[in-house]
Coordinates of C-alpha atoms and ligand atoms in Angstrom, one line a residue:
M127 CA -73.8 45.9 12.1
E128 CA -72.2 48.8 14.1
L129 CA -71.3 52.3 13.3
R130 CA -69.5 54.8 15.5
V131 CA -70.0 58.4 14.3
L132 CA -66.1 60.0 14.8
G133 CA -66.9 63.1 14.0
C134 CA -70.1 65.1 12.1
S135 CA -69.7 68.6 12.8
G136 CA -68.8 71.4 9.9
G137 CA -66.0 72.6 11.8
I138 CA -63.6 71.6 14.3
G139 CA -63.4 72.6 18.5
E140 CA -63.8 71.3 21.5
Q141 CA -65.8 68.4 21.7
L142 CA -66.1 69.4 18.2
R143 CA -65.2 67.1 15.0
T144 CA -65.9 66.6 11.4
T145 CA -67.2 63.9 8.2
S146 CA -65.8 60.2 9.8
L147 CA -67.7 57.6 10.0
L148 CA -66.7 53.7 11.1
L149 CA -68.9 50.7 10.0
N150 CA -67.6 47.6 11.7
S151 CA -64.2 48.9 12.4
E152 CA -63.1 48.2 8.4
V153 CA -64.6 51.0 7.0
L154 CA -64.1 54.1 7.0
I155 CA -66.7 56.5 5.4
D156 CA -64.9 60.1 4.6
A157 CA -61.8 60.5 7.1
G158 CA -62.2 64.0 8.6
T159 CA -60.2 64.4 11.8
G160 CA -62.5 62.9 13.7
L161 CA -60.5 59.9 12.5
G162 CA -57.8 61.1 14.9
D163 CA -59.2 59.8 17.9
L164 CA -59.1 56.1 17.3
T165 CA -56.2 54.3 18.8
L166 CA -53.1 52.6 16.6
Q167 CA -54.6 49.7 16.8
E168 CA -57.9 50.4 15.7
M169 CA -56.5 52.4 12.2
S170 CA -55.0 49.1 11.7
C171 CA -58.4 47.8 11.3
I172 CA -59.0 50.1 8.1
R173 CA -58.9 47.9 5.5
H174 CA -61.5 50.4 3.2
V175 CA -61.7 54.1 3.0
F176 CA -64.6 55.7 0.7
L177 CA -64.2 59.8 -0.1
T178 CA -67.7 61.4 -0.5
H179 CA -65.1 63.7 -2.6
S180 CA -62.4 66.3 -1.8
H181 CA -63.0 68.8 0.7
L182 CA -60.2 68.8 3.4
D183 CA -62.7 68.9 6.5
H184 CA -63.6 65.0 4.6
V185 CA -60.4 63.9 3.9
A186 CA -57.9 65.5 6.7
G187 CA -57.0 62.8 8.6
L188 CA -56.7 61.1 5.2
P189 CA -52.8 61.6 5.4
L190 CA -52.1 61.3 9.0
L191 CA -54.5 58.0 9.3
I192 CA -51.8 56.3 6.5
D193 CA -48.6 57.9 8.3
S194 CA -49.5 56.8 11.4
I195 CA -50.2 52.6 10.9
F196 CA -47.6 53.1 7.4
D197 CA -45.6 50.3 9.5
R198 CA -48.7 48.2 10.8
I199 CA -51.1 46.6 8.1
K200 CA -49.8 44.4 5.7
T201 CA -52.1 44.7 3.0
P202 CA -52.5 48.1 0.7
I203 CA -55.7 50.3 2.4
V204 CA -58.2 51.1 -0.5
I205 CA -59.3 54.6 -1.2
H206 CA -62.6 54.5 -2.7
A207 CA -64.0 57.5 -4.6
Q208 CA -65.2 58.7 -7.9
P209 CA -62.4 59.4 -10.1
P210 CA -62.4 63.6 -10.1
T211 CA -62.5 63.1 -6.3
L212 CA -59.0 60.8 -6.4
K213 CA -57.0 62.8 -8.9
A214 CA -58.1 66.3 -6.3
I215 CA -56.6 63.7 -3.5
Q216 CA -53.4 63.1 -5.5
D217 CA -52.9 65.9 -6.8
H218 CA -52.7 68.1 -4.2
I219 CA -52.5 66.3 -1.5
F220 CA -50.6 62.9 -1.8
N221 CA -47.6 65.0 -4.1
N222 CA -45.5 64.7 -2.5
A223 CA -44.9 69.0 -1.3
I224 CA -47.7 68.1 1.1
W225 CA -47.2 64.7 1.9
P226 CA -45.9 61.5 0.7
D227 CA -46.9 59.5 -2.6
F228 CA -48.1 56.9 -0.4
S229 CA -49.3 54.8 -3.6
V230 CA -45.8 53.6 -4.8
L231 CA -44.1 53.9 -0.5
P232 CA -42.3 52.1 0.2
T233 CA -42.6 50.3 -2.4
R234 CA -44.5 50.3 -5.5
H235 CA -45.7 46.3 -5.7
Q236 CA -46.6 46.5 -2.2
P237 CA -48.1 50.4 -0.8
V238 CA -49.4 51.3 1.5
L239 CA -52.4 52.0 -0.3
C240 CA -54.3 52.2 -3.4
Y241 CA -56.7 53.7 -5.2
D242 CA -60.8 52.5 -6.6
T243 CA -62.0 54.2 -8.9
L244 CA -65.9 53.7 -8.2
K245 CA -68.5 55.4 -10.5
P246 CA -72.3 56.6 -8.8
G247 CA -74.4 53.4 -8.9
E248 CA -71.6 51.3 -8.6
S249 CA -71.9 49.3 -5.4
I250 CA -69.1 47.0 -3.2
Q251 CA -70.0 44.1 -1.7
L252 CA -68.0 43.6 1.7
G253 CA -68.8 40.4 3.4
E254 CA -72.4 41.3 5.1
L255 CA -72.2 44.8 4.0
S256 CA -72.6 46.6 0.3
L257 CA -72.3 50.5 -0.7
T258 CA -73.5 51.4 -2.6
M259 CA -72.0 55.1 -4.6
V260 CA -74.9 57.5 -5.2
E261 CA -74.5 61.3 -6.9
V262 CA -75.0 64.3 -5.1
K263 CA -74.7 68.0 -5.5
H264 CA -71.9 70.3 -4.2
V265 CA -69.4 72.6 -5.2
V266 CA -68.0 70.0 -6.2
P267 CA -68.5 66.6 -7.3
A268 CA -69.5 64.7 -4.4
V269 CA -71.2 61.3 -2.8
G270 CA -73.4 60.2 -1.0
Y271 CA -73.4 56.0 0.2
I272 CA -76.2 53.8 0.6
M273 CA -75.1 50.8 3.3
Q274 CA -77.5 47.8 3.0
T275 CA -77.2 44.8 5.8
A276 CA -79.5 42.0 5.3
N277 CA -81.6 43.9 8.0
H278 CA -80.9 47.0 7.7
T279 CA -79.8 49.9 4.9
V280 CA -78.7 53.3 5.6
A281 CA -78.2 56.1 3.5
F282 CA -75.7 59.0 3.4
T283 CA -75.4 61.6 1.8
G284 CA -72.3 63.4 2.8
D285 CA -72.3 67.3 1.4
T286 CA -74.9 68.4 -0.4
S287 CA -77.7 71.0 -1.4
T288 CA -80.8 70.7 -3.3
N289 CA -80.9 67.9 -5.8
D290 CA -82.7 65.3 -8.1
T291 CA -80.3 62.9 -8.0
F292 CA -80.0 61.1 -3.8
W293 CA -83.9 61.3 -3.8
P294 CA -85.4 59.0 -6.1
V295 CA -82.7 56.1 -5.5
L296 CA -83.6 56.1 -2.1
N297 CA -87.3 55.9 -2.9
K298 CA -86.6 53.4 -5.1
L299 CA -84.5 51.4 -2.2
D300 CA -87.2 48.0 -0.2
R301 CA -86.4 49.3 2.9
L302 CA -84.7 53.0 4.4
D303 CA -84.4 52.7 8.2
T304 CA -81.9 55.1 9.1
L305 CA -80.7 58.6 6.3
I306 CA -78.3 60.7 7.7
V307 CA -78.5 64.3 6.1
E308 CA -76.6 67.2 6.5
A309 CA -78.0 71.2 7.2
A310 CA -75.5 73.2 7.1
F311 CA -76.1 76.1 8.2
T312 CA -79.7 78.7 9.0
N313 CA -82.4 79.7 7.2
N314 CA -80.3 82.5 8.0
D315 CA -77.5 81.3 6.1
I316 CA -80.3 81.0 3.5
N317 CA -78.1 82.7 0.8
L318 CA -74.6 80.5 2.3
S319 CA -75.6 77.5 2.4
R320 CA -76.4 77.9 -2.1
Q321 CA -72.9 79.0 -2.4
A322 CA -71.4 76.8 -0.1
G323 CA -73.7 74.2 -1.9
H324 CA -75.5 72.8 1.2
Y325 CA -78.5 72.4 3.6
C326 CA -80.4 75.0 5.5
P327 CA -83.1 74.1 6.7
S328 CA -85.9 75.1 4.6
T329 CA -84.2 72.9 1.5
L330 CA -83.7 70.3 3.4
A331 CA -87.0 70.0 4.5
A332 CA -88.6 71.1 0.9
D333 CA -86.2 67.4 -0.1
L334 CA -87.0 65.5 2.6
A335 CA -91.1 66.4 1.7
K336 CA -90.0 63.8 -1.8
L337 CA -89.2 61.0 0.3
K338 CA -91.1 58.4 0.0
H339 CA -89.7 56.2 3.2
P340 CA -90.4 56.2 7.2
A341 CA -86.3 56.4 7.9
K342 CA -85.4 57.6 11.3
I343 CA -83.7 61.1 10.5
Y344 CA -79.6 61.7 11.6
L345 CA -78.5 66.2 11.1
S346 CA -75.5 66.2 10.4
H347 CA -72.4 68.7 9.3
H348 CA -73.4 71.4 11.3
K349 CA -72.2 74.3 11.3
P350 CA -69.9 75.3 15.1
G351 CA -71.8 77.2 17.3
A352 CA -75.3 77.2 15.2
E353 CA -76.1 73.5 16.7
T354 CA -79.6 74.3 18.5
R355 CA -80.4 76.4 15.8
I356 CA -80.2 74.2 12.9
L357 CA -82.0 71.9 14.7
A358 CA -85.0 73.8 16.1
E359 CA -85.8 75.1 13.0
C360 CA -85.7 72.2 11.2
Q361 CA -87.6 70.2 13.9
Q362 CA -89.1 73.4 13.0
E363 CA -89.6 72.7 8.7
I364 CA -89.2 69.1 8.5
T365 CA -93.3 68.1 9.4
T366 CA -93.1 64.5 7.1
H367 CA -90.0 62.9 9.6
Q368 CA -88.9 62.9 13.4
V369 CA -85.1 64.6 13.2
D370 CA -82.5 64.5 15.2
S371 CA -79.0 66.0 15.7
L372 CA -76.0 63.6 15.2
H373 CA -73.8 63.3 17.9
G374 CA -69.8 62.7 18.1
G375 CA -69.2 59.4 19.5
Q376 CA -72.6 58.5 18.7
I377 CA -73.0 55.0 17.9
I378 CA -76.2 53.1 15.6
Q379 CA -76.8 49.3 15.9
L380 CA -77.8 48.9 12.5
Ligands
LIG502 ZN1 -68.2 69.8 1.1
LIG503 ZN1 -68.4 68.8 4.1

């Protein structure tokens, strides 16, 4: 399994793209601006999109993706998310005002996208890959995902602040090889991070101390311009694990 980081920044700017991870060319985790770097051929290979939550930086590429490959695919792309996330994108994006309702286009019987409701704790098996949805804590309903093959387990938090839902689920796994966890703000912005439902280095360090697995840890969703400081503060605060920042374009072999 190969995980390709299309975007992992908290914002946009030169070389910066928002959250989107591509697994084995067919599965997308979040649909931020990073997916705009894919070729049309690569976009056409995507069969499943798993969303963590409804925020724009995680869904901005989705309506444009669907429109770009509209006439190139024969079966619908399946959008997997929990009910409030699906409702939000149906009500506020695919509402025929911001963008067409592609769940009934080109025809109601053969649409270009369809929706699949997934709830925290539920899993989906796609070939050798299993994906499990796990609840986290953000300012809107949000989840992370655990992605497992026979030889590797990787977990992704999506956007979250301090929580008691994600870490116990990880600790019950037989193994956790790689963890991608958000670290959005510097410690200086601890109050803002709490308001916005994100981690800063000190709150992340406190939660990582709950993790029993000696996993390789990658940090994502850094505020643009604060990347170096966030990483330095995380490396200072987090003594239980080795941490590095995730980068756009990075490929992790799983
Ligand atoms: Zn968010
Ligand atoms: Zn975000």
